[in-house]
Coordinates of C-alpha atoms and ligand atoms in Angstrom, one line a residue:
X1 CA 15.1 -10.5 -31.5
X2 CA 12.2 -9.1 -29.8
X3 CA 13.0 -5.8 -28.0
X4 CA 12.9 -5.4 -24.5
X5 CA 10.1 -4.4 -22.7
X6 CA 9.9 -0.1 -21.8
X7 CA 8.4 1.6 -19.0
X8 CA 5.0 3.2 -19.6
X9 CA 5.6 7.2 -19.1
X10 CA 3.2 8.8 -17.5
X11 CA 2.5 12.4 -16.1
X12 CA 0.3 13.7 -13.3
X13 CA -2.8 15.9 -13.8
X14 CA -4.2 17.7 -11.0
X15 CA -7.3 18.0 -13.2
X16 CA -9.1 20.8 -15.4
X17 CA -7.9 23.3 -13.1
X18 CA -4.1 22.6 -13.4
X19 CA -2.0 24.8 -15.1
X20 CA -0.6 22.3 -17.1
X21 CA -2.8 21.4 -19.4
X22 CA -3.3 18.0 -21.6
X23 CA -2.6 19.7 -24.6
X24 CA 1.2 20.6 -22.9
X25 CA 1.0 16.9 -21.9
X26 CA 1.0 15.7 -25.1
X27 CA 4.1 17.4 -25.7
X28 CA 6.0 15.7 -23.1
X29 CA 5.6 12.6 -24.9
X30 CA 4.0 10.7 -21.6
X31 CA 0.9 8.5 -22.9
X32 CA 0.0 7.6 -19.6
X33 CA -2.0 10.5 -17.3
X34 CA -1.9 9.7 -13.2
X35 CA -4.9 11.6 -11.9
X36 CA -7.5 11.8 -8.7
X37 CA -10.9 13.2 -8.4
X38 CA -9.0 16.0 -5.7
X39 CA -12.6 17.6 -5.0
X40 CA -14.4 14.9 -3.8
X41 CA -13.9 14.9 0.0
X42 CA -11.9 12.6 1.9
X43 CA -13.9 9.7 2.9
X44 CA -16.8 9.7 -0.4
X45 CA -17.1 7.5 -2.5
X46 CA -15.8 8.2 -5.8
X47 CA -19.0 8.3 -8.3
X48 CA -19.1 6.3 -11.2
X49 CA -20.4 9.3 -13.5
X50 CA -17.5 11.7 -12.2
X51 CA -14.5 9.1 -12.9
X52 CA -16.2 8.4 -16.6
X53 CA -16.5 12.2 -16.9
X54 CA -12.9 12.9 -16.0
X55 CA -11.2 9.6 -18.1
X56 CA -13.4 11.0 -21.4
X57 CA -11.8 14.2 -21.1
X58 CA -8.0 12.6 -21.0
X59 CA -9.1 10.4 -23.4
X60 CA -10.2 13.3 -26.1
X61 CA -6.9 14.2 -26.3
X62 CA -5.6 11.1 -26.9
X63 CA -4.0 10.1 -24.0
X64 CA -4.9 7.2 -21.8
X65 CA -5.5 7.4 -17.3
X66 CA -3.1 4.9 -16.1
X67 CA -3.1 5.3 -12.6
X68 CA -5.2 6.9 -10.3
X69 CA -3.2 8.9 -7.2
X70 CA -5.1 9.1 -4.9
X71 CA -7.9 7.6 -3.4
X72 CA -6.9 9.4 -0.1
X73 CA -7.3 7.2 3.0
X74 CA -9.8 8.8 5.7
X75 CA -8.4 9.3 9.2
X76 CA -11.0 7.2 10.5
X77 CA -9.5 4.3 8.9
X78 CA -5.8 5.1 9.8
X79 CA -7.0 5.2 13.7
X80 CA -9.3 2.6 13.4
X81 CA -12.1 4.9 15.7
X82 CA -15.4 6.6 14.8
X83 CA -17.1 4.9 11.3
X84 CA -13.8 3.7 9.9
X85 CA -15.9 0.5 8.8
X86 CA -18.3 3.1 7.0
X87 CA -15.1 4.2 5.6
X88 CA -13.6 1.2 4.2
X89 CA -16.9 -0.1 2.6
X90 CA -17.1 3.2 0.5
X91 CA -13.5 3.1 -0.2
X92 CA -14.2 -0.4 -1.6
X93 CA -17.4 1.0 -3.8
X94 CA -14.6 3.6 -5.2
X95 CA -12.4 1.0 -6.0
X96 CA -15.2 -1.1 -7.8
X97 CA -15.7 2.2 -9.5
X98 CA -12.4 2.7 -10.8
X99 CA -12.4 -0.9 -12.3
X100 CA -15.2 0.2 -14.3
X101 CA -13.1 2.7 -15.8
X102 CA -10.6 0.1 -16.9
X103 CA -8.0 1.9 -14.9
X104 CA -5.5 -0.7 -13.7
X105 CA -3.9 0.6 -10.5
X106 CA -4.6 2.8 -7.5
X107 CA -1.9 4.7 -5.2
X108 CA -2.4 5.4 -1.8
X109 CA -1.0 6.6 1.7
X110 CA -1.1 5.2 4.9
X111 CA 0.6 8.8 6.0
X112 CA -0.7 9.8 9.6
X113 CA -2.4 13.1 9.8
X114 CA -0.6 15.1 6.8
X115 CA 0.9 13.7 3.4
X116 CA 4.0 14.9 2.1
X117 CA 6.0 17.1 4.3
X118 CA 7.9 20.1 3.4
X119 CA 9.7 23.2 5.1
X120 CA 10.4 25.5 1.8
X121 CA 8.8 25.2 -1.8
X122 CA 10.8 27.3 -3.2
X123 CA 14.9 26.5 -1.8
X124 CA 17.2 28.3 -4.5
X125 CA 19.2 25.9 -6.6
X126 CA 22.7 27.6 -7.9
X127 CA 21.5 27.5 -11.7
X128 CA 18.5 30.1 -10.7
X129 CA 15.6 27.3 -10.3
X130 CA 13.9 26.5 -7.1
X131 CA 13.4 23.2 -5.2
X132 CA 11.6 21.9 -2.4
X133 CA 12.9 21.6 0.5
X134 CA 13.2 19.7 4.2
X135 CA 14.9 21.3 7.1
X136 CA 15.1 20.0 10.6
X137 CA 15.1 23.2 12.1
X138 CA 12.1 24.9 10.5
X139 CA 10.1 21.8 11.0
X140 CA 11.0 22.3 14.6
X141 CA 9.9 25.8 14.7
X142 CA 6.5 24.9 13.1
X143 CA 6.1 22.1 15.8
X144 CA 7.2 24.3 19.0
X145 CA 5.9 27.4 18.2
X146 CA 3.3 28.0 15.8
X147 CA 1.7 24.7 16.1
X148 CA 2.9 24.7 19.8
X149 CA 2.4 20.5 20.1
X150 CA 2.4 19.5 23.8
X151 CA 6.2 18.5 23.7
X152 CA 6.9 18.6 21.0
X153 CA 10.5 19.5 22.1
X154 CA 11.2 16.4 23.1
X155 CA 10.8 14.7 19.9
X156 CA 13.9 16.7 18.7
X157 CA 17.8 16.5 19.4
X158 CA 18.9 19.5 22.3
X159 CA 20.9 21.0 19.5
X160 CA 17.8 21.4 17.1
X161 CA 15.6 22.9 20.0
X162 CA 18.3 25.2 20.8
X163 CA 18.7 25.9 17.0
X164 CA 15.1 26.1 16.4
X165 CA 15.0 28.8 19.4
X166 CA 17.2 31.1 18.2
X167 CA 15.7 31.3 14.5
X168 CA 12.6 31.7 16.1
X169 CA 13.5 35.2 17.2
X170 CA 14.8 36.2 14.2
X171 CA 11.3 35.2 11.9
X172 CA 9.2 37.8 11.3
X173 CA 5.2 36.8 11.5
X174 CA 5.0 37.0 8.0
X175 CA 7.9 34.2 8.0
X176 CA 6.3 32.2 10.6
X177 CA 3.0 32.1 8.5
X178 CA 4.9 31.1 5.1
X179 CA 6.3 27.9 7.2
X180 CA 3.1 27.2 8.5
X181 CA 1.0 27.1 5.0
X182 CA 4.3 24.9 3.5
X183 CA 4.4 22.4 6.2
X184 CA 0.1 21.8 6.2
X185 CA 0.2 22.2 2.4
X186 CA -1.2 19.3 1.2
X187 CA -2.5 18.1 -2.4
X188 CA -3.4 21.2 -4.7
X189 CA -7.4 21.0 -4.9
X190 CA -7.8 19.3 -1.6
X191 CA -9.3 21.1 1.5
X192 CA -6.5 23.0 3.4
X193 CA -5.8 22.4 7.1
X194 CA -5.1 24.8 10.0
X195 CA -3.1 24.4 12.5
X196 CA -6.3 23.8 14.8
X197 CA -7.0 20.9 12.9
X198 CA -3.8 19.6 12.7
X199 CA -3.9 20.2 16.2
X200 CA -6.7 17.9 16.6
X201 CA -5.3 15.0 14.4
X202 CA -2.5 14.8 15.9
X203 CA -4.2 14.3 19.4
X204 CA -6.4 11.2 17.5
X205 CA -2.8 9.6 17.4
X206 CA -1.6 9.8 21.4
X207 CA -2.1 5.9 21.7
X208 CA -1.6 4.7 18.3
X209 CA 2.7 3.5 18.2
X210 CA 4.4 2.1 15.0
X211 CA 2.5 -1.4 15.8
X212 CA -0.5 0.0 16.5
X213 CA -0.3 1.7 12.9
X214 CA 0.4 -1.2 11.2
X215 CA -1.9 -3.8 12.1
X216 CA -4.7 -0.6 11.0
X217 CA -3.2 -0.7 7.7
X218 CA -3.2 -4.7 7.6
X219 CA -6.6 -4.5 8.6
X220 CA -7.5 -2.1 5.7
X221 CA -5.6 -3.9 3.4
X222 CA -7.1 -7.3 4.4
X223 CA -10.8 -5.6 3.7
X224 CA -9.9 -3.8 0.3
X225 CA -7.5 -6.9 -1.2
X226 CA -9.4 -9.1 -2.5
X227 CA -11.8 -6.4 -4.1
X228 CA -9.3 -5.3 -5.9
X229 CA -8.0 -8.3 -6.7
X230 CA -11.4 -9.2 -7.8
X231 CA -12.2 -6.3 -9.9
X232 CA -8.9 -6.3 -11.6
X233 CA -7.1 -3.4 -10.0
X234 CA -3.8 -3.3 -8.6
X235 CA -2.6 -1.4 -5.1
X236 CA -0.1 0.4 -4.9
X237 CA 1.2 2.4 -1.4
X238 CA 3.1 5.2 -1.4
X239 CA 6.2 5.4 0.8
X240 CA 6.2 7.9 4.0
X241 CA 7.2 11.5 2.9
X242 CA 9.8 12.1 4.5
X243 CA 10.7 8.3 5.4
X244 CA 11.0 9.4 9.5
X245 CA 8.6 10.2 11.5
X246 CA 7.8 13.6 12.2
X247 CA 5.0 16.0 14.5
X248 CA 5.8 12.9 16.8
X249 CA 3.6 10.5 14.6
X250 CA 4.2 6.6 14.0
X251 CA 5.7 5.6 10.2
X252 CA 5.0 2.5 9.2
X253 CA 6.2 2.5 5.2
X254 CA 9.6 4.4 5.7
X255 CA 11.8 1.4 4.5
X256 CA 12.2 -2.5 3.0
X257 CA 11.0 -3.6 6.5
X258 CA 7.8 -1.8 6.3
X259 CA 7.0 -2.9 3.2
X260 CA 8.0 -6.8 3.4
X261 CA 5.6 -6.7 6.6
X262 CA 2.1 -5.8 4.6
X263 CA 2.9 -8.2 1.9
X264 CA 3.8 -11.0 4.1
X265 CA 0.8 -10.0 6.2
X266 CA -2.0 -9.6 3.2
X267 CA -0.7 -12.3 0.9
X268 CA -2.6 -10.9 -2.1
X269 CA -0.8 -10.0 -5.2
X270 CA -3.3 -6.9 -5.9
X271 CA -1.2 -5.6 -2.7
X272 CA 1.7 -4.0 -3.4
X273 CA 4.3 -1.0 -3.7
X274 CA 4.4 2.7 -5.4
X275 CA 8.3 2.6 -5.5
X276 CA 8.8 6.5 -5.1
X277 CA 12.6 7.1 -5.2
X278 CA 12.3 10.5 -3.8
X279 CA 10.5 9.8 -0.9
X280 CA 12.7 6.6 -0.1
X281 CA 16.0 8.1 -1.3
X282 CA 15.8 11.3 1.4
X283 CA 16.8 8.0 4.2
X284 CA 20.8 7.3 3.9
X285 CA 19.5 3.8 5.6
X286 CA 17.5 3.2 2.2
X287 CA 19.4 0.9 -0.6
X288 CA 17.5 1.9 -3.3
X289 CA 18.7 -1.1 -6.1
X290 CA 18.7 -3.5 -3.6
X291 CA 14.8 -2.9 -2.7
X292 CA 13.9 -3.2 -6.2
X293 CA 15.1 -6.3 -6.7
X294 CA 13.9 -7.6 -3.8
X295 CA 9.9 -6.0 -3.8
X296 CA 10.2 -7.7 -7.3
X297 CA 7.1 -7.7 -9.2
X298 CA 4.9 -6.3 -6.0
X299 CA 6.0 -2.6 -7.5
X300 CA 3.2 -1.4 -9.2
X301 CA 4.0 2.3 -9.9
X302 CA 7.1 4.4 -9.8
X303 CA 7.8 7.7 -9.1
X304 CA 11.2 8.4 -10.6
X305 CA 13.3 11.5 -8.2
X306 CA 16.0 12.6 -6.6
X307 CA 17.6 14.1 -3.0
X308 CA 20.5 15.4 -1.8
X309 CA 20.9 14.8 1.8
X310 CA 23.2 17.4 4.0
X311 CA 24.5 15.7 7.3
X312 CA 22.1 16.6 9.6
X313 CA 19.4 14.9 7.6
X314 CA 18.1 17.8 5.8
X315 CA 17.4 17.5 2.3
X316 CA 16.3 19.4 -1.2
X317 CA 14.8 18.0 -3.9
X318 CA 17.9 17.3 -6.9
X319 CA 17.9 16.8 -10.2
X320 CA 16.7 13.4 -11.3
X321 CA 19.6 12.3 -12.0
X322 CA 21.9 14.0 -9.7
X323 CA 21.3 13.6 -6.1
X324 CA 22.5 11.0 -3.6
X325 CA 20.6 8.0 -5.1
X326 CA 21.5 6.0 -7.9
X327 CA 19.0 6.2 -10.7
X328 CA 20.6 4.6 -13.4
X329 CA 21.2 1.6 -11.2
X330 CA 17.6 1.7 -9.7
X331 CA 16.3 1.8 -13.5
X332 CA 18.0 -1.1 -14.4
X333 CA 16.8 -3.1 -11.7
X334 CA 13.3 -2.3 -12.6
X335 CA 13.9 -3.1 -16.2
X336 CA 15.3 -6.4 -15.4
X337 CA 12.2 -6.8 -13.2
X338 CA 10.3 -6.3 -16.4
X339 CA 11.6 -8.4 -18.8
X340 CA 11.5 -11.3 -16.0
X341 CA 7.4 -11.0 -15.2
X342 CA 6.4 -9.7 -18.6
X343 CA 5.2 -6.2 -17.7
X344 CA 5.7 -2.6 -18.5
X345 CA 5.4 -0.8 -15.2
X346 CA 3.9 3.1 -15.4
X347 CA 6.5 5.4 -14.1
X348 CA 5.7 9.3 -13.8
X349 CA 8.8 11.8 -13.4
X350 CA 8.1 13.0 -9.9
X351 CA 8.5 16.4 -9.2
X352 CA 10.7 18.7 -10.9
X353 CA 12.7 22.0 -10.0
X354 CA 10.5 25.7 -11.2
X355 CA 12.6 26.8 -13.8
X356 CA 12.7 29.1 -17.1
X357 CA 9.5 30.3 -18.4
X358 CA 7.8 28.6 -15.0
X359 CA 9.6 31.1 -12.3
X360 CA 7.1 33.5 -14.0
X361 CA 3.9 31.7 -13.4
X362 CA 2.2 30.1 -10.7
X363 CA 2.4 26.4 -10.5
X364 CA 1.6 23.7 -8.3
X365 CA 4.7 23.2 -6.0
X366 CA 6.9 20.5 -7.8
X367 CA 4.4 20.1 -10.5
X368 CA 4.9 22.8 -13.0
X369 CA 5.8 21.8 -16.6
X370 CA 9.1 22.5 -17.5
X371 CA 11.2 21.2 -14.3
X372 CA 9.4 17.6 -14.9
X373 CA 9.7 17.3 -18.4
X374 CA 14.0 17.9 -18.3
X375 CA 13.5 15.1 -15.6
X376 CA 10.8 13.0 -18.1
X377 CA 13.3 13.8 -21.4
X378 CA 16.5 12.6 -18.7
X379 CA 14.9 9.7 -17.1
X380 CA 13.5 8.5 -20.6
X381 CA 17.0 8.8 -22.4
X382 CA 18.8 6.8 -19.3
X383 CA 15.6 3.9 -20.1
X384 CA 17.0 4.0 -23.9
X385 CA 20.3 3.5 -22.9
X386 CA 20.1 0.7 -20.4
X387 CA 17.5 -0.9 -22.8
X388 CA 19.7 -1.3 -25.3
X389 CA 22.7 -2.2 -23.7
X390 CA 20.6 -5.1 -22.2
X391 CA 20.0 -5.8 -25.4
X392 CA 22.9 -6.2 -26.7
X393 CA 24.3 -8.7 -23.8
X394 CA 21.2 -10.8 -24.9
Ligands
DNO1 C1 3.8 14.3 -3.6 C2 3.2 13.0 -3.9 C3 2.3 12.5 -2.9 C4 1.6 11.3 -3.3 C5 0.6 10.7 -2.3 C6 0.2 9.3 -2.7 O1 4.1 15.0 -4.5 O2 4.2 12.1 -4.3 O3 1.4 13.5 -2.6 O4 0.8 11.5 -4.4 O5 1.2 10.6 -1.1 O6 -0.8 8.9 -1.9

């Protein structure tokens, strides 16, 4: 009998300057590396030299660049104002580019103004390790009063306002500045924000609702489609981080809805889905299983992780396997996808708690070593498992 098909395990490298190196990669047992050109601004094309550069240096040690997260989108594009068409042609020359390579697939955001959103990057955990972490009340105290967003109050309930008040008094500046640099943190070896800038963003946004959003990102993905399609490379969007909106932003891939929309809109099967359980999972509205099976084969990437929601909505980042959503039955449904189109999707163990040797040194928030690879070694034994009892039903 021939053996079902596996995921491809992959791991993400910020580059030569993370502190996890390829060498500790290779340890992990992930083939696959997920990387991005992070110092190449926003909005330029990504050179044909510098990709070539970057996939000869995974490549010496063996290892093979899978995926490619992210070519970031430029504002411009997302508002659809200034030289977004500019934009969009160079974001096609990238994408040309990375077909070159002979990288496959290309991960995304269509996140307004700031990608993934935190409050704490380092939320205690009761074995010792730390998490990150997403809290209602801080975000409201960024948003009132450090960031002081014309109201902004009024994108919260009274009792958070009132909540976010009091705490308020009680941060010292020192506190206040901690929350601001965790909320605007960003991508390690991108360009970090202020809160002027944010400022700034946020104001591009005043007329653009959910709608408004959407049909920008149809737009895009009507342009860059049928490049990629042509050149062999697969899209793949990442969900919203958090899956809400927040700073008083539109969200336009929170949930199945969202996502059902930009397929059906730009029928193109190089358009499709980074199925990132984290970022999904931290929405109690999400059925994690039940969006596998129906995206089907228009997930492209995975990003395997966990949250445990408290009941105001607040969240910290789990163990892979613990956490409110249900990995083992999420796996399965993407095995099963497998075996029914004949693929072996690239999955990368998404974030992972600082722990052990890693409390002593300083990593990228959610990307050091050791915290990903108990999630890599958990998720790839719960793969063995369900393989083989699929097997054996067969
Ligand atoms: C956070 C990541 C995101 C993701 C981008 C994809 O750790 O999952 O930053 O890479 O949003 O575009």
């Amino acid at each position: 009998m021939k053996p079902l098909i596996a995921m491809e395990q992959t791991w993400r490298w910020f580059g030569p300057n993370d502190p996890v190196s390829l060498q500790d990669i290779k340890q992990t047992g992930a083939t696959g590396i997920v990387s991005a050109l992070h110092h190449v601004p926003h909005g330029a094309i990504w050179e044909l030299n510098e990709l070539l550069e970057r996939k000869a240096i995974i490549e010496k040690m063996g290892l093979t660049w899978s995926v490619v997260e992210s070519i970031t989108v430029h504002e411009s594009i997302k508002t659809r104002t200034g030289n977004y068409k500019d934009y969009i042609e160079k974001y096609k020359t990238s994408i040309r580019n990375v077909a070159k390579c002979g990288i496959p697939i290309i991960t995304y955001n269509f996140m307004p103004v700031n990608d993934w959103t935190r409050t704490s990057l380092n939320y205690p955990m009761t074995d010792g390790s730390l998490a990150l972490y997403f809290d209602w009340i801080d975000l409201a105290v960024f948003d009132i009063y450090i960031l002081k967003r014309p109201r902004a109050e009024t994108s919260y309930p009274e009792k958070t306002v009132l909540a976010a008040e009091q705490l308020f008094k009680t941060y010292s500046q020192e506190q206040l500045d901690a929350i601001a640099s965790v909320v605007m943190f960003g991508i390690p070896g991108e360009a970090r924000t202020t809160t002027t800038m944010m400022l700034e963003k946020l104001a591009t946004y005043t007329h653009i609702d959910h709608a408004a959003l959407q049909e920008n990102l149809c737009h895009f993905l009507s342009e860059i489609s049928p490049v990629a399609e042509e050149c062999g490379v697969k899209l793949a969007i990442h969900p919203d981080d958090p899956p809400f909106p927040i700073l008083g932003l539109p969200r336009i891939m929170s949930n199945l809805e969202d996502m059902e929309h930009i397929l059906q809109k730009v029928q193109n099967p190089a358009n499709g889905i980074c199925f990132c359980t984290g970022s999904l999972g931290a929405s109690e509205k999400n059925n994690l299983p039940a969006m596998v099976k129906a995206l089907g084969n228009r997930i492209h990437f995975v990003h395997l992780r966990n949250t445990k929601r408290d009941q105001d909505g607040n969240f910290f980042e789990a163990d892979h396997l613990g956490g409110d959503s249900d990995m083992y039955a999420v796996v399965k449904e993407i095995l099963k996808i497998q075996q029914e189109y004949q693929v072996s999707l690239p999955f990368r163990p998404d974030h992972g708690h600082q722990m052990l040797d890693d409390l002593k040194k300083v990593t990228n928030p959610g990307y050091s070593a050791i915290g990903r690879l108990r999630g890599l070694a958990e998720l790839r034994g719960l793969e063995l498992g369900i393989l083989r009892s699929l097997e054996e039903q067969l």
